[in-house]
PDB file of C-alpha atoms in Angstrom:
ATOM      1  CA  UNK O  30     -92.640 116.619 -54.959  1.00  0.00           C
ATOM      2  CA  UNK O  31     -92.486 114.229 -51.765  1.00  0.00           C
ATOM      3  CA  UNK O  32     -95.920 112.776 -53.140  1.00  0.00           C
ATOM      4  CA  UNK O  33     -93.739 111.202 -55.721  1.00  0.00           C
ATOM      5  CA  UNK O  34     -91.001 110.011 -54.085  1.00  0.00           C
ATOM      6  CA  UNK O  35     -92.954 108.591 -51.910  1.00  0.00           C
ATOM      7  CA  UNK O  36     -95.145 106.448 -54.392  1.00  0.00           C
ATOM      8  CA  UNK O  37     -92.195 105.566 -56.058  1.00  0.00           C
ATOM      9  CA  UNK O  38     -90.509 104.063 -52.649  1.00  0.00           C
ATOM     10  CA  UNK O  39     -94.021 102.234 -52.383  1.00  0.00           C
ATOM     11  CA  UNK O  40     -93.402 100.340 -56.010  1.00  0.00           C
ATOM     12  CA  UNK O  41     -90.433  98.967 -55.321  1.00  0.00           C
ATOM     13  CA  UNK O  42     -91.239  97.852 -51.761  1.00  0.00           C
ATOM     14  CA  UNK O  43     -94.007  95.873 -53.411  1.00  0.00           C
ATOM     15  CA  UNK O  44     -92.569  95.006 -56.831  1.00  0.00           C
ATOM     16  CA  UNK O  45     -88.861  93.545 -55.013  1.00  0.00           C
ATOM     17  CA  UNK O  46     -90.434  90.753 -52.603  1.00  0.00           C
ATOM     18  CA  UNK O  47     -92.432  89.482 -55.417  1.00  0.00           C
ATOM     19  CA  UNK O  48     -89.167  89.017 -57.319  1.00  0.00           C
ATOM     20  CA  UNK O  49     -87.122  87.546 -54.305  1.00  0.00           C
ATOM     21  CA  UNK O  50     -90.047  84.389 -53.336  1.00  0.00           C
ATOM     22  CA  UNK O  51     -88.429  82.017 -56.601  1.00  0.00           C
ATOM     23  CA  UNK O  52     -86.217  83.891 -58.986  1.00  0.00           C
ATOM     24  CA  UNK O  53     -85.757  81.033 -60.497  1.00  0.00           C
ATOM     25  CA  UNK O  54     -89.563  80.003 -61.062  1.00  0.00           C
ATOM     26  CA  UNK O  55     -90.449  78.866 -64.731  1.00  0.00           C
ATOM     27  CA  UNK O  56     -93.545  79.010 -66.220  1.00  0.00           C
ATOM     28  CA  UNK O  57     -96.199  76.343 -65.883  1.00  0.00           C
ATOM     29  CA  UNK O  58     -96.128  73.390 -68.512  1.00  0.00           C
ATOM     30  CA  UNK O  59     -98.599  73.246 -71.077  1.00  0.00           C
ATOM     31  CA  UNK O  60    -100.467  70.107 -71.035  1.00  0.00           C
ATOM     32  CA  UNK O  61    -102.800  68.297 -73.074  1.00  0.00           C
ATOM     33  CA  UNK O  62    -105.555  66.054 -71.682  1.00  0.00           C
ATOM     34  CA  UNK O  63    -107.178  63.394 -74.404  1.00  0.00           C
ATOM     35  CA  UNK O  64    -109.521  60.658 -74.748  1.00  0.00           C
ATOM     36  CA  UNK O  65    -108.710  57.363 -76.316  1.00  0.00           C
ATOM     37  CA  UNK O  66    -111.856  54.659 -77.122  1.00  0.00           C
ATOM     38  CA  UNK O  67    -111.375  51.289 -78.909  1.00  0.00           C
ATOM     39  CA  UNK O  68    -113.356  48.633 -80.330  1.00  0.00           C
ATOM     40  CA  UNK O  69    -112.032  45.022 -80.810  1.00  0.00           C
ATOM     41  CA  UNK O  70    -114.384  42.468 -82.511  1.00  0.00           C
ATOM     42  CA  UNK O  71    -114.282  38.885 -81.881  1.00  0.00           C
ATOM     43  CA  UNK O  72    -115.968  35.927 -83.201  1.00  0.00           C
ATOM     44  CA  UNK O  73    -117.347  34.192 -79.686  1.00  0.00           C
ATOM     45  CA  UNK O  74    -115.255  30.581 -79.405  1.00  0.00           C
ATOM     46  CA  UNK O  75    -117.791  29.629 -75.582  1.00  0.00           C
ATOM     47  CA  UNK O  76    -121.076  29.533 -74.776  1.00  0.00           C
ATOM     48  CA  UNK O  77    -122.720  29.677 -71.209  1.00  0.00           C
ATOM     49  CA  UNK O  78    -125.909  28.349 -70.792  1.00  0.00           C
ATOM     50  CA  UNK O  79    -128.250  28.644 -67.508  1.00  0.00           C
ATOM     51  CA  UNK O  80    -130.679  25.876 -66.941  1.00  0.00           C
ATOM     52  CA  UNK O  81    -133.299  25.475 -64.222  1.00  0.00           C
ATOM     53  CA  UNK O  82    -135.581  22.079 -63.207  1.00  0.00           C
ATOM     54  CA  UNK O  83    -138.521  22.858 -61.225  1.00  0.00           C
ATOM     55  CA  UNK O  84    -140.500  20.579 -59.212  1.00  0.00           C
ATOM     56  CA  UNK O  85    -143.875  20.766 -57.206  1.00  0.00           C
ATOM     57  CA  UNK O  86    -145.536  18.645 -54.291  1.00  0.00           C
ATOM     58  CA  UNK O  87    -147.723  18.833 -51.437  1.00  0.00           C
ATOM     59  CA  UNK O  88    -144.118  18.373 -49.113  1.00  0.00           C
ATOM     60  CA  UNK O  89    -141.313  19.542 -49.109  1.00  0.00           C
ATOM     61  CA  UNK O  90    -139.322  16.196 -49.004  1.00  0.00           C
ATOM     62  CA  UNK O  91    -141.520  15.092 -51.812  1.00  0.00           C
ATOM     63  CA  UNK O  92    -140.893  18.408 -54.277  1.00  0.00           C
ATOM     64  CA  UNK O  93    -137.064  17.626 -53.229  1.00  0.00           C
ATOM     65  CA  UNK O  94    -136.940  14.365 -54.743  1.00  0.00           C
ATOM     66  CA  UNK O  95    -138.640  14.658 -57.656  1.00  0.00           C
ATOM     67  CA  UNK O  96    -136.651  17.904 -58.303  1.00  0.00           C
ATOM     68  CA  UNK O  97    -133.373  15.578 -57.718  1.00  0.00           C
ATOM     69  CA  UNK O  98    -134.348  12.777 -59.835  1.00  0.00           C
ATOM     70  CA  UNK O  99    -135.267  15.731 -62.412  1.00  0.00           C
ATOM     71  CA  UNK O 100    -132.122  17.414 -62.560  1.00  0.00           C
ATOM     72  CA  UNK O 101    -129.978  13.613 -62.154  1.00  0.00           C
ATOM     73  CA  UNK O 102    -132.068  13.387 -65.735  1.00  0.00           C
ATOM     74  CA  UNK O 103    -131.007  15.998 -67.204  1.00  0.00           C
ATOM     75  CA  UNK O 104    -127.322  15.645 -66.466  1.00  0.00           C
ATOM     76  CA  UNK O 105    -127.217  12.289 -67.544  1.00  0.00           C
ATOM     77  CA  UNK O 106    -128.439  13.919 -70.789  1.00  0.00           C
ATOM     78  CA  UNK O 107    -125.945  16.813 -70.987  1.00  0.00           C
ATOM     79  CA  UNK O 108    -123.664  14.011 -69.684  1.00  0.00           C
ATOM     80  CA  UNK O 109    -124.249  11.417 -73.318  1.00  0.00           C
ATOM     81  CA  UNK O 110    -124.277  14.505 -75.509  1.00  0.00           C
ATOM     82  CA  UNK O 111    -120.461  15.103 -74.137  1.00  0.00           C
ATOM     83  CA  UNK O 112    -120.666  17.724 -71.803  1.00  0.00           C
ATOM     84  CA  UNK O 113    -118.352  16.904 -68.675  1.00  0.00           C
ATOM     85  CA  UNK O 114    -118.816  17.008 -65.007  1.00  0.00           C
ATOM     86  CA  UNK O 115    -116.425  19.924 -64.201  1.00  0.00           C
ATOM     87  CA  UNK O 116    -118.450  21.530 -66.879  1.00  0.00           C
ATOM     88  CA  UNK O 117    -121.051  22.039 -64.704  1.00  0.00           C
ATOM     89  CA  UNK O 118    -122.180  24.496 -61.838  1.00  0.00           C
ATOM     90  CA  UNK O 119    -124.720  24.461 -59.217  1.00  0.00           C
ATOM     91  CA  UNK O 120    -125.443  28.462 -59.305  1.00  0.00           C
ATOM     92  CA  UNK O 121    -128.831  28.006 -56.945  1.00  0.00           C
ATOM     93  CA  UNK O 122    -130.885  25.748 -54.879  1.00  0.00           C
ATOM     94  CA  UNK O 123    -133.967  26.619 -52.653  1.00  0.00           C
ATOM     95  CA  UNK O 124    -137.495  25.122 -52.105  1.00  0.00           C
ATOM     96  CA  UNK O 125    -140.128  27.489 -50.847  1.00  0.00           C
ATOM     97  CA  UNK O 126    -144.150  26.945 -50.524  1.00  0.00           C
ATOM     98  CA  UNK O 127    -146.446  29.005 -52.462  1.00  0.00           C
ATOM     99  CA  UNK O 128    -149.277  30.668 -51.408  1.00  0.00           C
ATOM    100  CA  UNK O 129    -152.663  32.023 -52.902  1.00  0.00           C
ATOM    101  CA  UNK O 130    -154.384  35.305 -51.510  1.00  0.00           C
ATOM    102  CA  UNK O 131    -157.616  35.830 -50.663  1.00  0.00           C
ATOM    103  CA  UNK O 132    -160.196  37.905 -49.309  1.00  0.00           C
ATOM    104  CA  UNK O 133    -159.099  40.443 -46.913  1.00  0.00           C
ATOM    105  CA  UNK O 134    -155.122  39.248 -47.277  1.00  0.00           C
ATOM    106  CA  UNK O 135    -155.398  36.056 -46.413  1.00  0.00           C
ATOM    107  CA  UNK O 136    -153.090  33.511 -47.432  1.00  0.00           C
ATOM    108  CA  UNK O 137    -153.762  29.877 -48.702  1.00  0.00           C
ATOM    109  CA  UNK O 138    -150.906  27.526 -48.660  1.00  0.00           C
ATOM    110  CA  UNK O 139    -150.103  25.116 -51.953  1.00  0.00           C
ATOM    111  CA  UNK O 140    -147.398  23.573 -53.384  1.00  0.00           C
ATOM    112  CA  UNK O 141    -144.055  23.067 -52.164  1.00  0.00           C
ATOM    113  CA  UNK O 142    -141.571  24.385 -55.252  1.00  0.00           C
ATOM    114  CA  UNK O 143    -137.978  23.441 -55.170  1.00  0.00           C
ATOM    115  CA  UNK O 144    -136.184  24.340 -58.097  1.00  0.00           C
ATOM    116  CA  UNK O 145    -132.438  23.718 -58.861  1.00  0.00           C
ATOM    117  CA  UNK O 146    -130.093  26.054 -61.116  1.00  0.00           C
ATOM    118  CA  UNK O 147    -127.038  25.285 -63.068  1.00  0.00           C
ATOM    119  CA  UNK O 148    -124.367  26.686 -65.403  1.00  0.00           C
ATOM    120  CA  UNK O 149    -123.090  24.780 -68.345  1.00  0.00           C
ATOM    121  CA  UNK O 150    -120.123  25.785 -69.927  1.00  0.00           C
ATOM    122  CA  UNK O 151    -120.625  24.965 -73.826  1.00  0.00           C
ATOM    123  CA  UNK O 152    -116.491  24.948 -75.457  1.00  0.00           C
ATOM    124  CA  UNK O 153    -118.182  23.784 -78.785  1.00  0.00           C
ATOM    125  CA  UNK O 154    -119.977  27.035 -79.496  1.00  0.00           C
ATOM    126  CA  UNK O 155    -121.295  25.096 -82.787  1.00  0.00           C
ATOM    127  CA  UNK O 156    -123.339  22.504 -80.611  1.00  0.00           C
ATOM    128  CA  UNK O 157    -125.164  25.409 -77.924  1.00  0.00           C
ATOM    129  CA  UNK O 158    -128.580  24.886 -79.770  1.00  0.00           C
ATOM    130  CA  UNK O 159    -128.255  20.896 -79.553  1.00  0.00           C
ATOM    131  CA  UNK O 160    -127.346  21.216 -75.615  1.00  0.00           C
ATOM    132  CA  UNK O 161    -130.332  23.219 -75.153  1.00  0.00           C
ATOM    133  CA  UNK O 162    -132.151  20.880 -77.146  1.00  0.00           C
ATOM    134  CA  UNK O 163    -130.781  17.941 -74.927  1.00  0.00           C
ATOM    135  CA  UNK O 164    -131.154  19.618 -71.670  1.00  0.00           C
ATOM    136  CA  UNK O 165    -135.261  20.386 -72.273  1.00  0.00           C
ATOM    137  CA  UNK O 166    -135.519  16.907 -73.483  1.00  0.00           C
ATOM    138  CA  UNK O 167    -133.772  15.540 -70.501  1.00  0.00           C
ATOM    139  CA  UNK O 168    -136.193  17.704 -68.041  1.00  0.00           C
ATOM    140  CA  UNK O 169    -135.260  21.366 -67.558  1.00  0.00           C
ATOM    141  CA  UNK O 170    -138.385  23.651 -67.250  1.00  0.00           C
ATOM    142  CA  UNK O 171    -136.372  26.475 -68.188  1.00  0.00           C
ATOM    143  CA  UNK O 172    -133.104  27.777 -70.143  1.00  0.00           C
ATOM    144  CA  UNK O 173    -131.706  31.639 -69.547  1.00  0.00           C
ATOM    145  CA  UNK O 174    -128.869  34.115 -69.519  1.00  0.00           C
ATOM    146  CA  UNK O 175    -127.116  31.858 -72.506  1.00  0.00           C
ATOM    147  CA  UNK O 176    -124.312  34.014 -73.430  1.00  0.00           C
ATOM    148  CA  UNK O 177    -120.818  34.070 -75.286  1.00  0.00           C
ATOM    149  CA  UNK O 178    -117.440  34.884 -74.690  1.00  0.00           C
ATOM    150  CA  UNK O 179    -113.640  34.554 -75.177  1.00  0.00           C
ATOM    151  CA  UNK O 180    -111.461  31.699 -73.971  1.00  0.00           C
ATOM    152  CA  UNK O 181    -108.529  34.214 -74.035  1.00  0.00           C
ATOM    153  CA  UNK O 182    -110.831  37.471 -73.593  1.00  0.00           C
ATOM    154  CA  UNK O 183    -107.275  39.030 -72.293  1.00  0.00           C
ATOM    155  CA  UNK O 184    -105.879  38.858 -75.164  1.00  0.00           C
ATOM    156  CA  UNK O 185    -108.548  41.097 -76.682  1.00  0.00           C
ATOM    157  CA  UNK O 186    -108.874  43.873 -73.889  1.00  0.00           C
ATOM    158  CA  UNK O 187    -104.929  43.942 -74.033  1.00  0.00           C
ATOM    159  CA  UNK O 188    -105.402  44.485 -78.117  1.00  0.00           C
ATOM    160  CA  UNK O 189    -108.536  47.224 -77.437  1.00  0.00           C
ATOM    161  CA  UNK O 190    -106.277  48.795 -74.968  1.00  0.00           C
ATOM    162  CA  UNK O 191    -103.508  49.022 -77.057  1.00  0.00           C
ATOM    163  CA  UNK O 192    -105.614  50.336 -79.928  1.00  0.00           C
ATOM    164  CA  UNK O 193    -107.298  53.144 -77.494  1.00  0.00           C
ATOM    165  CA  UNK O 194    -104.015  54.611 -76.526  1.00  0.00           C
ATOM    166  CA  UNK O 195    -102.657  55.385 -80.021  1.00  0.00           C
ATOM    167  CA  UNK O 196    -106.362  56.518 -80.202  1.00  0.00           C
ATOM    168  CA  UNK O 197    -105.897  59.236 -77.212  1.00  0.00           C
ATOM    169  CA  UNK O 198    -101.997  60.014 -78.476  1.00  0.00           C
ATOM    170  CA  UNK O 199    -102.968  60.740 -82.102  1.00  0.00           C
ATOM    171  CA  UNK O 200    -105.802  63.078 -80.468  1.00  0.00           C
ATOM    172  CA  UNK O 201    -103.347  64.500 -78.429  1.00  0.00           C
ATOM    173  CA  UNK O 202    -100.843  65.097 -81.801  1.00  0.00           C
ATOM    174  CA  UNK O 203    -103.549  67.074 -83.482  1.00  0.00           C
ATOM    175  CA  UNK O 204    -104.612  68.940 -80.373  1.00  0.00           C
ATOM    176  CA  UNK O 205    -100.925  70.050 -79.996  1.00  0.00           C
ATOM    177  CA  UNK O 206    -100.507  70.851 -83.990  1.00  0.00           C
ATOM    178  CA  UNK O 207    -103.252  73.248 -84.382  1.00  0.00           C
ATOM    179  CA  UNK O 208    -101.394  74.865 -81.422  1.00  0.00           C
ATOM    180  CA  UNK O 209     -98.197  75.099 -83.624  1.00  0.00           C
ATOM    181  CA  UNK O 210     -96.745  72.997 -80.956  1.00  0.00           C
ATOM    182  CA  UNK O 211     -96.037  69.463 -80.365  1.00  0.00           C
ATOM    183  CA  UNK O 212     -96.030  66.385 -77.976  1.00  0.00           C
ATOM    184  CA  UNK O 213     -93.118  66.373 -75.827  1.00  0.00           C
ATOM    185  CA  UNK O 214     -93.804  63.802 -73.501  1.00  0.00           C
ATOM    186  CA  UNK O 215     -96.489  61.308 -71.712  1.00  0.00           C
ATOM    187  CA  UNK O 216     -97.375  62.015 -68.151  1.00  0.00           C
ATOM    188  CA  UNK O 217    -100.049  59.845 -67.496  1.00  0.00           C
ATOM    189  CA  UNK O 218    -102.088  56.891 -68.843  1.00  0.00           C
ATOM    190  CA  UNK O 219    -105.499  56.480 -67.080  1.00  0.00           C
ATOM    191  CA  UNK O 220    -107.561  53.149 -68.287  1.00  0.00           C
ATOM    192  CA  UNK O 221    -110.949  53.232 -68.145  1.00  0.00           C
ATOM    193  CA  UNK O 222    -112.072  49.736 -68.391  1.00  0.00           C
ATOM    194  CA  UNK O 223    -113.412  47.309 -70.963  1.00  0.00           C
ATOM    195  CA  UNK O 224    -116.681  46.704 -71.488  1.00  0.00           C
ATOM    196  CA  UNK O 225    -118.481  43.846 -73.567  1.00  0.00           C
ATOM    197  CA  UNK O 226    -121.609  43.698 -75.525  1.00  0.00           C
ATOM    198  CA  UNK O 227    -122.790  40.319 -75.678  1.00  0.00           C
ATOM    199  CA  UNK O 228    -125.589  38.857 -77.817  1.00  0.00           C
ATOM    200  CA  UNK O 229    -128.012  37.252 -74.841  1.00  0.00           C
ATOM    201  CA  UNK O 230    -130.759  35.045 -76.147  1.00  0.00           C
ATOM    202  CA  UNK O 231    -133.929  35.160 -74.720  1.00  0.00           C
ATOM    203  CA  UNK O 232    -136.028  33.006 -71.941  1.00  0.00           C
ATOM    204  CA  UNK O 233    -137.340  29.341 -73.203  1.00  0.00           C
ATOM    205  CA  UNK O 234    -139.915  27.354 -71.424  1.00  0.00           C
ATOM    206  CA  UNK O 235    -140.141  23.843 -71.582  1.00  0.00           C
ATOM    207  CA  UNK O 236    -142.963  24.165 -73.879  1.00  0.00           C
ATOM    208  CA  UNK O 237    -140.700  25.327 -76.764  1.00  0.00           C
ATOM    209  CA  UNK O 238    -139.131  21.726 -77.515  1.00  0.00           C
ATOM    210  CA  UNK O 239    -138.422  21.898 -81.121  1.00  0.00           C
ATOM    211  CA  UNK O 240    -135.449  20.161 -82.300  1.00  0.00           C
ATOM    212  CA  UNK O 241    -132.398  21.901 -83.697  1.00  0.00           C
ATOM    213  CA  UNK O 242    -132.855  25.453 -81.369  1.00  0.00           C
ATOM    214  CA  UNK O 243    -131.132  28.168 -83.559  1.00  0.00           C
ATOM    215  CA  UNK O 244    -128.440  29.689 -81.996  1.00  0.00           C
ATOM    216  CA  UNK O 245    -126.699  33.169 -83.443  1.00  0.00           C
ATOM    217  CA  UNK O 246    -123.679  34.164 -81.735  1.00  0.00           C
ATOM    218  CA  UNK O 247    -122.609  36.899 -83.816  1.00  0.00           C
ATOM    219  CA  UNK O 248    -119.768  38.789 -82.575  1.00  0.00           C
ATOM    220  CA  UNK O 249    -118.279  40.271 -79.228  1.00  0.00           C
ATOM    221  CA  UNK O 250    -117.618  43.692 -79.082  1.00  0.00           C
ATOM    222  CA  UNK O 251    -114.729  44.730 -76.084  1.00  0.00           C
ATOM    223  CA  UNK O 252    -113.951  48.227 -75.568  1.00  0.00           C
ATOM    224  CA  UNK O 253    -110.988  50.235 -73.781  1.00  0.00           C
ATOM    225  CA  UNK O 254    -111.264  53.759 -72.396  1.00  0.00           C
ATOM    226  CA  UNK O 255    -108.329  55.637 -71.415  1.00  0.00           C
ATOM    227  CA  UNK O 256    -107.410  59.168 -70.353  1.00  0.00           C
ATOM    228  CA  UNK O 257    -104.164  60.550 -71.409  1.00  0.00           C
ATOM    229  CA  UNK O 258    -102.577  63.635 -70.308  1.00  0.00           C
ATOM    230  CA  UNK O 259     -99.217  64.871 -72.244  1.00  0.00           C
ATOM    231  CA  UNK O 260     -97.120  67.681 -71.953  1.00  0.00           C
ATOM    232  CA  UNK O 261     -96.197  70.363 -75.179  1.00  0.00           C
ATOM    233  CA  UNK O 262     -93.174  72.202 -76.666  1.00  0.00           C
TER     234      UNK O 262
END
């Protein structure tokens, strides 16, 4: 008999501090965590273009004129087919001598190449294949990296955004339905970015002077991410 009284003293020693650390404790909230993507597509309204001049000499002061007289060329011609001076941008400049190797890793010296990089922003999407065009034909030994964009790309990531939220929430709705429950509120709204997927074109050499380059733009995708955590009733 004083076995059992004395287990029984033991439960309620035990059982009565767990009930006196937060009487008033209520059970954790039931939360929902969701996903949200978004696509918005937009018809490109700018063009960038990348263009190069290269130039070669025994010297370097002599491979740095004729690169500048090269390049003065070919913004004079991007200059009479309407393309402005703030337009342009200098993204690179450097001259550097090349070298041929020989037996036993030995290294010949040649030419001096200085070659000269700019940026041409195109507003006239329409006319990018006719400023290509105008900047081989002017002198460039190369055109790159032409690409498209927005002139109010904000706009559309604020849209995407917009559109990946409802996205996450109606997730979040039918999570919470085939819970028999529902959304009671929003706790958080983490965005995950936006992202672009261009349509680049690829490399031309000076050799490929044919009038009239086609130019396809198609369309700009922009997507939004977000992460969005709601609570249940």
């Amino acid at each position: 008999m004083r076995r059992v009284i004395v287990a029984l003293i033991a439960v309620v020693v035990v059982a009565t501090p767990a009930r006196a650390q937060d009487p008033t404790a209520q059970p954790p909230t039931p939360v929902i965590v969701t996903m949200g993507e978004a696509i918005v597509h937009r018809v490109p309204d700018v063009a960038y273009v990348t263009l190069a001049v290269e130039a070669r000499a025994r010297s370097p002061r002599d491979a740095q004129r004729q690169n500048a007289d090269a390049m003065t060329a070919v913004q004079k011609r991007l200059a009479d087919a309407g393309i402005p001076k703030d337009a342009l941008r200098t993204l690179g400049y450097d001259i550097q001598q090349e070298f041929d190797i020989v037996e036993n890793g030995r290294r010949v010296p040649r030419d001096f190449v200085a070659r000269n990089s700019i940026h041409v922003t195109v507003d006239r999407i329409e006319r990018t294949g006719e400023i290509i065009d105008a900047s081989v034909q002017g002198g460039a030994t190369s055109v790159s990296g032409v690409g498209f964009d927005l002139k109010n790309r904000d706009a559309a990531e604020r849209e995407a955004l917009r559109l990946a939220v409802a996205d996450a929430r109606a997730r979040a709705d039918a999570a919470a339905a085939g819970a028999g429950r529902s959304v009671d509120r929003i706790l958080r709204i983490e965005e995950g970015g936006h992202a672009s997927m261009p349509r680049p074109m690829a490399v031309m050499s000076r050799a490929a002077q044919a009038a009239d380059t086609p130019v396809a733009p198609g369309l700009l995708e922009i997507r939004a991410n977000v992460t969005l955590t709601v609570s249940m009733k």
